[in-house]
Short mmCIF file of C-alpha atoms in Angstrom, two decimals:
data_model
loop_
_atom_site.label_atom_id
_atom_site.label_comp_id
_atom_site.label_asym_id
_atom_site.label_seq_id
_atom_site.Cartn_x
_atom_site.Cartn_y
_atom_site.Cartn_z
CA MET A 27 0.48 0.30 0.03
CA LEU A 28 2.68 2.48 0.71
CA GLU A 29 4.31 1.95 -2.16
CA GLU A 30 1.31 1.84 -4.53
CA GLU A 31 0.41 5.54 -3.09
CA SER A 32 4.49 6.70 -3.06
CA THR A 33 4.53 5.76 -7.23
CA LEU A 34 0.83 7.60 -7.54
CA TYR A 35 2.53 10.46 -5.07
CA LEU A 36 5.02 10.29 -7.71
CA GLN A 37 2.94 10.66 -10.32
CA LYS A 38 0.86 13.13 -9.17
CA ALA A 39 3.78 15.03 -8.72
CA LEU A 40 5.30 14.98 -11.79
CA SER A 41 1.85 15.68 -13.37
CA HIS A 42 1.63 19.04 -11.19
CA LEU A 43 5.00 19.96 -12.48
CA ARG A 44 4.05 19.42 -16.12
CA GLU A 45 1.02 21.42 -15.18
CA ILE A 46 3.10 24.12 -14.25
CA TRP A 47 5.90 24.03 -16.43
CA GLU A 48 3.26 24.50 -19.39
CA PHE A 49 1.65 27.13 -17.35
CA ILE A 50 5.35 28.97 -16.86
CA GLY A 51 5.79 28.27 -20.75
CA ILE A 52 9.43 26.21 -20.22
CA PRO A 53 10.84 25.17 -23.16
CA GLU A 54 10.44 20.84 -24.08
CA GLU A 55 14.04 20.58 -23.85
CA GLN A 56 14.15 22.53 -20.26
CA ARG A 57 10.60 20.06 -19.41
CA LEU A 58 12.75 17.27 -19.81
CA GLN A 59 16.19 18.40 -18.35
CA ARG A 60 14.00 19.24 -15.21
CA ILE A 61 12.71 16.17 -15.28
CA GLN A 62 15.42 14.50 -15.67
CA ASP A 63 16.58 16.24 -12.20
CA VAL A 64 14.03 15.24 -10.55
CA HIS A 65 14.50 11.46 -10.84
CA THR A 66 18.02 12.66 -10.32
CA HIS A 67 17.62 13.77 -6.95
CA ILE A 68 14.70 11.01 -6.14
CA LYS A 69 17.19 8.56 -6.78
CA ASP A 70 20.16 9.61 -5.37
CA LEU A 71 17.58 10.22 -2.02
CA LEU A 72 16.95 6.38 -2.03
CA ASP A 73 20.27 4.76 -2.99
CA LYS A 74 21.18 7.30 -0.07
CA MET A 75 18.72 6.05 2.51
CA ILE A 76 19.63 2.19 1.21
CA ALA A 77 23.35 2.56 2.32
CA GLU A 78 22.23 4.32 5.74
CA GLU A 79 20.04 0.93 6.38
CA GLU A 80 22.78 -1.17 4.84
CA SER A 81 24.90 0.43 7.31
CA LEU A 82 22.85 -0.53 10.30
CA LYS A 83 22.09 -3.64 9.22
CA GLU A 84 26.09 -4.17 9.10
CA ARG A 85 26.43 -2.78 12.12
CA LEU A 86 23.47 -4.99 14.23
CA ILE A 87 25.42 -7.93 12.80
CA LYS A 88 28.71 -6.65 13.81
CA SER A 89 27.49 -5.95 17.59
CA ILE A 90 25.86 -9.17 17.87
CA GLY A 91 29.35 -11.22 17.00
CA ASN A 92 30.92 -8.06 19.24
CA TYR A 93 28.66 -8.90 22.14
CA GLN A 94 28.16 -12.35 21.45
CA LYS A 95 32.39 -12.42 21.70
CA GLU A 96 32.06 -10.61 25.06
CA LEU A 97 29.37 -12.36 26.78
CA ALA A 98 31.45 -15.77 26.33
CA VAL A 99 34.19 -13.63 27.72
CA LEU A 100 31.73 -12.19 30.92
CA CYS A 101 30.16 -15.68 31.46
CA SER A 102 34.46 -17.07 31.89
CA GLU A 103 35.02 -14.52 34.08
CA LEU A 104 31.90 -14.76 36.22
CA ARG A 105 32.29 -18.82 35.86
CA VAL A 106 28.31 -18.55 34.76
CA GLU A 107 26.58 -20.61 32.11
CA PRO A 108 26.62 -19.45 28.53
CA PHE A 109 24.32 -17.05 27.45
CA GLN A 110 21.32 -18.69 24.89
CA GLN A 111 18.53 -16.81 23.24
CA GLN A 112 15.39 -18.36 23.74
CA GLU A 113 14.47 -21.50 20.60
CA GLY A 114 11.19 -21.69 18.99
CA GLU A 115 10.40 -18.14 18.87
CA PRO A 116 11.49 -16.39 15.51
CA THR A 117 13.46 -13.15 16.25
CA THR A 118 15.08 -10.60 13.86
CA ILE A 119 18.83 -8.77 13.91
CA PHE A 120 17.47 -6.23 15.57
CA GLN A 121 15.71 -8.07 18.67
CA GLN A 122 19.04 -10.44 19.17
CA GLU A 123 21.08 -7.20 19.12
CA LEU A 124 18.70 -5.94 21.98
CA ASP A 125 18.62 -9.34 23.61
CA LEU A 126 23.02 -9.62 23.56
CA ARG A 127 23.43 -5.77 24.97
CA THR A 128 20.93 -6.44 27.70
CA GLU A 129 23.08 -9.81 28.31
CA VAL A 130 26.07 -7.90 28.41
CA GLU A 131 25.14 -5.31 30.29
CA LEU A 132 23.52 -7.09 33.03
CA ARG A 133 27.38 -8.98 32.90
CA ARG A 134 29.49 -6.03 33.23
CA LYS A 135 26.89 -4.80 36.00
CA GLN A 136 27.42 -8.32 37.69
CA LYS A 137 31.47 -7.78 37.11
CA GLU A 138 31.44 -4.38 38.11
CA GLU A 139 29.74 -5.57 41.44
CA ARG A 140 32.58 -8.51 41.91
CA LYS A 141 34.98 -6.36 41.22
CA ARG A 142 34.15 -3.73 43.81
CA GLU A 143 33.35 -6.00 46.64
CA LEU A 144 36.89 -8.23 45.83
CA LYS A 145 38.64 -4.03 46.39
CA LEU A 146 36.30 -3.91 49.11
CA LEU A 147 37.09 -7.34 50.87
CA ARG A 148 40.88 -6.16 50.27
CA GLU A 149 40.83 -3.71 51.99
CA GLN A 150 39.61 -5.31 54.98
CA ASP A 151 42.06 -8.20 54.88
CA GLN A 152 45.25 -6.10 54.79
CA GLU A 153 43.46 -3.62 58.02
CA LEU A 154 43.03 -7.01 59.71
CA CYS A 155 46.24 -8.50 58.23
CA GLU A 156 48.49 -5.58 59.89
CA VAL A 157 46.75 -5.66 63.11
CA LEU A 158 47.24 -9.77 63.60
CA GLY A 159 50.40 -9.77 61.67
CA MET A 160 49.17 -12.50 59.28
CA PRO A 161 49.44 -12.71 55.87
CA HIS A 162 47.05 -11.75 53.57
CA TYR A 163 44.67 -13.82 51.76
CA ASN A 164 45.56 -15.71 48.82
CA ILE A 165 43.15 -14.59 45.78
CA ASP A 166 43.92 -13.65 42.46
CA SER A 167 42.99 -9.54 42.55
CA ASP A 168 43.28 -9.48 38.60
CA SER A 169 40.36 -12.19 37.87
CA VAL A 170 36.96 -12.11 38.34
CA PRO A 171 35.93 -14.12 41.82
CA SER A 172 33.23 -16.33 42.01
CA LEU A 173 30.34 -16.08 43.89
CA GLU A 174 32.22 -19.09 46.11
CA GLU A 175 35.18 -17.41 46.29
CA LEU A 176 34.05 -14.22 47.64
CA ASN A 177 31.63 -16.16 49.99
CA GLN A 178 35.04 -17.99 51.24
CA PHE A 179 36.67 -14.24 51.86
CA ARG A 180 34.18 -13.33 53.71
CA GLN A 181 34.23 -15.91 56.32
CA HIS A 182 37.65 -15.43 56.37
CA LEU A 183 37.43 -12.13 57.07
CA GLU A 184 35.00 -13.11 60.05
CA THR A 185 37.39 -15.48 61.09
CA LEU A 186 39.82 -12.24 61.12
CA ARG A 187 37.48 -10.50 63.46
CA GLU A 188 36.81 -13.09 66.02
CA THR A 189 40.45 -13.60 66.28
CA LYS A 190 40.83 -10.20 66.47
CA ALA A 191 38.33 -9.83 68.89
CA SER A 192 39.74 -12.68 71.07
CA ARG A 193 43.30 -11.56 70.88
CA HIS A 194 42.13 -7.48 71.60
CA GLU A 195 40.52 -9.20 74.91
CA GLU A 196 43.33 -11.41 75.50
CA PHE A 197 45.61 -8.11 74.87
CA VAL A 198 43.52 -6.30 77.28
CA ASN A 199 43.73 -8.47 80.14
CA ILE A 200 47.72 -9.16 80.11
CA LYS A 201 47.92 -5.32 79.79
CA ARG A 202 46.13 -4.59 83.02
CA GLN A 203 48.12 -7.38 84.87
CA ILE A 204 51.55 -6.20 83.47
CA ILE A 205 50.38 -2.71 84.90
CA MET A 206 49.90 -3.92 88.42
CA CYS A 207 53.32 -5.52 88.55
CA MET A 208 54.54 -2.76 87.25
CA GLU A 209 53.05 -0.79 89.86
CA GLU A 210 53.70 -2.81 92.10
CA LEU A 211 57.22 -3.40 91.21
CA ASP A 212 57.88 0.41 91.37
CA HIS A 213 58.92 -0.43 87.08
CA THR A 214 58.65 2.34 84.85
CA PRO A 215 58.57 0.62 81.07
CA ASP A 216 61.92 1.25 79.55
CA THR A 217 62.02 -0.83 76.52
CA SER A 218 60.08 0.16 73.37
CA PHE A 219 58.02 -3.11 73.36
CA GLU A 220 57.01 -1.76 77.01
CA ARG A 221 55.83 1.29 75.74
CA ASP A 222 54.17 0.65 73.56
CA VAL A 223 51.94 -2.38 75.59
CA VAL A 224 51.83 0.04 78.44
CA CYS A 225 51.50 3.52 76.67
CA GLU A 226 50.48 3.44 72.86
CA ASP A 227 46.43 3.30 72.23
CA GLU A 228 44.96 -0.28 72.30
CA ASP A 229 43.71 -0.13 68.63
CA ALA A 230 47.32 0.47 67.72
CA PHE A 231 49.17 -2.26 69.18
CA CYS A 232 50.23 -5.49 66.52
CA LEU A 233 47.97 -8.31 68.04
CA SER A 234 50.82 -10.85 65.59
CA LEU A 235 50.96 -14.49 67.53
CA GLU A 236 54.73 -13.18 68.57
CA ASN A 237 53.48 -10.09 70.19
CA ILE A 238 51.12 -12.24 71.96
CA ALA A 239 53.75 -14.86 73.39
CA ALA A 240 55.96 -11.67 74.00
CA LEU A 241 53.30 -10.26 76.32
CA HIS A 242 52.80 -13.74 77.93
CA LYS A 243 56.28 -13.29 78.56
CA LEU A 244 56.85 -9.96 80.07
CA LEU A 245 54.00 -10.76 82.01
CA LEU A 246 55.83 -13.71 83.30
CA GLN A 247 59.15 -11.86 84.12
CA LEU A 248 57.66 -8.98 86.02
CA GLU A 249 55.41 -11.95 88.34
CA VAL A 250 58.71 -13.76 88.17
CA ARG A 251 60.07 -10.78 90.24
CA LYS A 252 57.10 -10.08 91.60
CA SER A 253 56.92 -13.08 93.32
CA GLN A 254 60.76 -13.18 94.50
CA ASN A 255 60.04 -9.80 96.26
CA GLU A 256 56.95 -11.08 98.01
CA GLU A 257 59.25 -14.15 99.06
CA VAL A 258 62.10 -11.40 100.07
CA CYS A 259 59.20 -9.50 102.21
CA GLU A 260 57.71 -12.30 103.59
CA GLY A 261 61.40 -13.58 104.60
CA LEU A 262 62.05 -10.19 106.48
CA ARG A 263 58.45 -10.39 107.99
CA ALA A 264 59.11 -13.55 109.19
CA GLN A 265 62.33 -12.34 110.22
CA ILE A 266 61.18 -9.42 112.18
CA ARG A 267 58.40 -11.62 113.95
CA LYS A 268 60.88 -13.96 115.01
CA LEU A 269 63.12 -11.24 116.30
CA TRP A 270 60.44 -9.22 118.08
CA ASP A 271 59.28 -12.71 120.24
CA ARG A 272 62.94 -13.01 120.95
CA LEU A 273 63.31 -9.46 122.24
CA GLN A 274 60.38 -8.94 123.44
CA ILE A 275 59.03 -6.48 121.45
CA PRO A 276 56.35 -4.23 123.21
CA GLU A 277 52.81 -4.78 121.19
CA GLU A 278 52.16 -1.11 120.97
CA GLU A 279 55.72 -0.74 118.94
CA ARG A 280 54.62 -3.51 116.58
CA GLU A 281 51.60 -2.59 115.72
CA ALA A 282 53.61 0.84 114.22
CA VAL A 283 55.38 -1.02 112.27
CA VAL A 284 52.28 -3.82 111.58
CA ALA A 285 50.64 -0.91 109.86
CA MET A 286 52.86 0.32 107.62
CA VAL A 287 55.55 -2.44 105.65
CA MET A 288 53.79 -5.69 107.07
CA THR A 289 51.81 -5.87 103.53
CA GLY A 290 52.65 -5.56 99.98
CA SER A 291 56.12 -6.28 98.35
CA LYS A 292 56.99 -2.90 96.48
CA ALA A 293 60.44 -1.32 96.94
CA LYS A 294 59.97 0.94 99.17
CA VAL A 295 58.25 -1.59 101.86
CA GLN A 296 60.90 -3.57 101.40
CA LYS A 297 63.42 -1.19 101.67
CA ALA A 298 61.34 -0.04 105.27
CA LEU A 299 61.13 -3.95 106.02
CA GLN A 300 65.33 -4.48 105.38
CA LEU A 301 65.75 -1.47 107.65
CA GLU A 302 63.39 -2.66 110.48
CA VAL A 303 65.88 -6.01 110.50
CA ASP A 304 68.48 -4.09 110.60
CA ARG A 305 67.29 -1.98 113.27
CA LEU A 306 66.12 -4.79 115.26
CA GLU A 307 69.39 -7.30 114.19
CA GLU A 308 71.64 -4.63 116.26
CA LEU A 309 69.22 -4.13 118.96
CA LYS A 310 69.96 -8.26 119.12
CA MET A 311 73.51 -7.49 119.00
CA GLN A 312 73.23 -6.28 122.45
CA ASN A 313 71.30 -8.54 124.30
CA ILE A 314 73.32 -11.76 122.36
CA LYS A 315 73.83 -13.57 125.70
CA LYS A 316 70.02 -13.11 127.00
CA LEU A 317 68.77 -14.65 123.15
CA ILE A 318 71.89 -17.67 123.57
CA GLU A 319 70.61 -18.32 126.78
CA ALA A 320 66.49 -17.85 125.89
CA THR A 321 67.61 -20.34 122.72
CA ARG A 322 69.56 -22.89 124.75
CA VAL A 323 66.55 -23.33 127.08
CA GLU A 324 64.11 -24.10 123.16
CA LEU A 325 67.06 -26.15 122.52
CA ALA A 326 66.66 -28.10 125.73
CA LYS A 327 62.93 -28.51 124.90
CA CYS A 328 63.66 -29.93 121.15
CA TRP A 329 66.05 -32.48 123.01
CA ASP A 330 63.10 -33.18 125.33
CA GLN A 331 60.86 -33.49 122.55
CA CYS A 332 62.97 -35.73 119.92
CA LEU A 333 63.77 -37.93 123.04
CA TYR A 334 67.53 -37.64 122.71
CA SER A 335 69.76 -39.47 125.16
CA GLN A 336 72.92 -37.45 127.46
CA GLU A 337 75.68 -38.45 125.05
CA GLN A 338 73.93 -36.81 121.78
CA ARG A 339 73.60 -33.70 123.79
CA GLN A 340 76.52 -33.30 125.62
CA ALA A 341 77.83 -33.65 121.26
CA PHE A 342 76.54 -30.55 120.89
CA ALA A 343 79.48 -28.74 122.06
CA ALA A 344 78.38 -24.74 121.30
CA TYR A 345 75.64 -25.30 124.03
CA TYR A 346 78.66 -24.96 126.48
CA ASP A 347 80.45 -22.29 125.08
CA GLU A 348 80.41 -19.04 126.83
CA ASP A 349 81.83 -16.63 124.08
CA TYR A 350 78.41 -15.02 123.47
CA THR A 351 78.76 -13.97 119.64
CA ALA A 352 76.47 -13.41 116.56
CA SER A 353 77.96 -16.68 115.29
CA LEU A 354 77.71 -18.88 118.27
CA LEU A 355 73.34 -17.63 118.33
CA GLN A 356 73.60 -18.93 114.37
CA VAL A 357 74.40 -21.84 115.55
CA HIS A 358 71.83 -23.17 118.12
CA ASP A 359 69.41 -21.40 115.54
CA ASP A 360 70.11 -24.06 113.30
CA GLU A 361 70.50 -26.88 115.77
CA VAL A 362 67.08 -25.27 117.07
CA LEU A 363 65.45 -25.66 113.20
CA ARG A 364 67.32 -28.54 112.81
CA LEU A 365 65.82 -30.06 115.46
CA GLN A 366 62.30 -29.35 114.64
CA ASN A 367 62.55 -30.81 111.37
CA TYR A 368 63.83 -33.54 112.73
CA TYR A 369 61.02 -33.94 115.36
CA GLU A 370 58.60 -33.21 112.27
CA VAL A 371 59.96 -35.93 109.84
CA ARG A 372 59.45 -38.55 113.06
CA LYS A 373 56.40 -37.07 114.52
CA GLU A 374 54.49 -39.93 114.05
CA LEU A 375 56.63 -42.06 115.57
CA PHE A 376 57.14 -39.92 118.70
CA GLU A 377 53.64 -39.91 119.68
CA GLY A 378 53.50 -43.09 119.44
CA VAL A 379 56.57 -43.43 121.55
CA GLN A 380 54.95 -41.17 124.81
CA LYS A 381 51.46 -43.13 124.01
CA TRP A 382 53.33 -46.10 125.19
CA LYS A 383 55.44 -44.37 127.91
CA GLU A 384 51.98 -42.92 128.88
CA THR A 385 51.08 -46.92 129.06
CA TRP A 386 54.20 -47.90 130.93
CA ARG A 387 53.98 -45.21 133.40
CA LEU A 388 50.56 -46.71 134.55
CA PHE A 389 51.60 -49.96 134.61
CA LEU A 390 54.72 -49.16 136.83
CA ALA A 391 51.94 -48.12 138.89
CA PHE A 392 49.91 -50.71 139.09
CA GLU A 393 53.15 -52.88 139.40
CA ARG A 394 54.25 -50.59 142.71
CA LYS A 395 50.47 -51.30 144.26
CA VAL A 396 51.32 -54.77 143.78
CA SER A 397 54.02 -54.45 145.91
CA ASP A 398 52.68 -52.55 148.78
CA PRO A 399 51.79 -54.68 151.84
CA SER A 400 49.19 -52.78 152.86
CA ARG A 401 47.08 -53.38 149.49
CA PHE A 402 46.05 -56.54 151.89
CA THR A 403 43.95 -55.07 154.37
CA ASN A 404 41.89 -54.15 152.42
CA ARG A 405 38.21 -55.95 152.05
CA GLY A 406 35.70 -56.71 149.53
CA ALA A 407 36.75 -57.04 145.59
CA ASN A 408 39.23 -54.22 144.79
CA LEU A 409 41.59 -56.28 144.69
CA LEU A 410 39.86 -58.67 142.11
CA LYS A 411 39.15 -55.49 140.05
CA GLU A 412 42.99 -54.46 140.32
CA GLU A 413 44.56 -57.36 139.26
CA LYS A 414 41.36 -57.37 136.00
CA GLN A 415 42.92 -53.62 135.44
CA ARG A 416 46.30 -54.61 135.56
CA ALA A 417 46.28 -57.62 133.07
CA ARG A 418 44.13 -55.28 130.71
CA LEU A 419 47.05 -52.28 130.81
CA GLN A 420 49.41 -55.19 130.65
CA LYS A 421 47.50 -56.33 127.21
CA THR A 422 47.61 -52.94 126.28
CA LEU A 423 51.02 -51.87 126.53
CA SER A 424 52.71 -55.45 124.58
CA LYS A 425 49.64 -54.37 121.88
CA VAL A 426 51.39 -50.65 122.03
CA GLU A 427 54.58 -51.85 121.68
CA GLU A 428 53.79 -54.19 119.61
CA GLU A 429 52.04 -51.96 116.61
CA LEU A 430 55.07 -49.09 117.54
CA LYS A 431 57.95 -51.63 116.73
CA ALA A 432 55.67 -52.43 113.17
CA GLN A 433 55.17 -48.75 112.69
CA ILE A 434 58.83 -47.93 113.04
CA GLU A 435 60.03 -50.39 111.11
CA MET A 436 58.30 -49.91 108.26
CA TRP A 437 59.39 -46.38 108.32
CA GLU A 438 63.07 -46.98 108.74
CA GLN A 439 62.85 -49.47 105.47
CA LYS A 440 60.83 -46.35 104.05
CA HIS A 441 63.29 -43.58 105.10
CA THR A 442 66.52 -45.98 105.25
CA THR A 443 67.80 -44.61 108.13
CA VAL A 444 67.60 -45.66 112.16
CA PHE A 445 64.65 -43.99 115.30
CA LEU A 446 66.37 -43.70 118.19
CA VAL A 447 64.83 -42.95 121.81
CA ASN A 448 67.47 -41.58 123.80
CA GLY A 449 70.19 -43.07 122.03
CA GLN A 450 68.72 -46.19 121.55
CA LYS A 451 66.98 -48.61 118.76
CA PHE A 452 63.22 -48.90 119.69
CA PRO A 453 63.24 -52.36 120.97
CA GLU A 454 66.76 -52.05 122.70
CA TYR A 455 65.15 -49.17 124.99
CA VAL A 456 62.44 -51.15 125.74
CA THR A 457 64.48 -54.10 126.92
CA GLU A 458 66.14 -51.82 128.89
CA GLN A 459 62.61 -50.31 130.49
CA TRP A 460 62.22 -54.04 131.11
CA GLU A 461 65.27 -55.07 132.69
CA MET A 462 65.23 -51.51 134.65
CA HIS A 463 62.21 -52.62 136.12
CA ARG A 464 63.34 -56.23 136.57
CA LEU A 465 66.00 -55.06 138.54
CA GLU A 466 64.50 -52.12 140.52
CA LYS A 467 61.91 -55.22 141.33
CA GLU A 468 64.80 -57.12 142.84
CA ARG A 469 66.21 -54.98 144.77
CA ALA A 470 62.58 -53.61 146.23
CA LYS A 471 62.41 -57.37 147.23
CA GLN A 472 66.21 -57.75 148.45
CA GLU A 473 65.67 -55.08 150.78
CA ARG A 474 62.23 -56.19 152.10
CA GLN A 475 64.73 -59.34 152.97
CA LEU A 476 66.90 -57.61 154.58
CA LYS A 477 64.58 -55.01 156.63
CA ASN A 478 63.05 -58.50 157.81
CA LYS A 479 66.10 -60.13 158.43
CA GLU A 480 67.18 -57.22 160.78
CA GLN A 481 63.73 -57.03 162.46
CA THR A 482 64.08 -60.79 163.17
CA GLU A 483 67.36 -60.61 164.63
CA THR A 484 66.55 -57.23 167.21
CA GLU A 485 63.98 -59.41 168.18
CA MET A 486 65.61 -62.69 168.88
CA LEU A 487 68.51 -60.44 170.93
CA HIS A 488 65.41 -58.32 172.77
CA GLY A 489 63.35 -60.94 173.40
CA GLY A 490 60.28 -59.29 171.64
CA THR A 491 57.24 -60.96 172.68
CA SER A 492 55.27 -63.06 169.30
CA ARG A 493 52.47 -61.43 167.90
CA PRO A 494 50.15 -64.19 166.31
CA PRO A 495 49.93 -64.18 161.97
CA LYS A 496 47.49 -61.33 160.90
CA LYS A 497 44.72 -63.27 158.55
CA GLN A 498 44.85 -62.54 155.02
#
């Protein structure tokens, strides 16, 4: 229809032109020339339009080819399925170009978004790695990351953030302890690392494993020094208390010192404690004889507690030295300390010996009752009760003795040393006690016999009257 209308219009236009030319009076030759000009003009116009449309067609075909190539590259970079146009529906070149162009713009946008996110993630990774002193995440910054790679990168950064939070919390806790130790030690940070820890901003500190390890090492060193100071101070305090007791320092004087230096371990406290020790030591030297005599009293108590024999006591020659010096006092102190340790190691055995000696004392008391003639004047069942008690006590004594012997034997095997009572092994000591008891009984018996004999001789010599025997 458009072609028919165009042809009809052209015919009408030419007819109209002829009428105008005839009316004007243009000659035939000129009319033909002008008709030729119209033809040429129309032909040029159509040729130009055809050329333009041909160019458009070529551009579309070329654009389709370029888009297809670019789209293939983008799909490969983005690691997605290649683009395929829908089949079954007829489509024009123009529509193909439009679809391809739309898809390319979409993929370009996706590529830019991924690259932009990768750049952001790398910046975050660089910041976290600088803080944590860790290597950067291994990913190709030139290629387009896949969705899975981006997701893994995000998870890695989340792990780094958790690590940073954990290490920062650890750093803050250690820093607080380090500051407390430094305050306790009156220590001023003197290395660059110590100044970084104590003086710099917490967020500027590198939380690398090496720095965290160095923090722990620094804290350990400070704690060791603090512990050493505490031990020194406690030793000085113990020395002060001991000197107080020895020198019988008044309570009000002690309280004044307690309020100032009997707590804490700072340098000034340690210095004050040392000054107090020096003062007391000087006071001790002024009262050296009195202190040595008091220590000898304590030493005698230790000898009694450890069941030392007379020979063992005399072996400590310093006890009889009259040259009262600080070294002599120290020798006595060392001996007291040695005997206290000696007793502690054998405490259970000494307690067992004391139990045996108490039982032995009760047994001897009953034995003396048995030997007393006045007991036979007693009426009733008291004699029978006493005999039962004596038998029961003798049985208890035997049981205590056997148990203690077994205990001592086990102890000697374990410690590979001998346990002594009054310088003897316990079985020898017990045997000696029984022998002394036997000799004492024999002596008492002989004394009674001698007394009876002398009495008889006296009565015979002086003619004493005989008396009827008493009833038993």
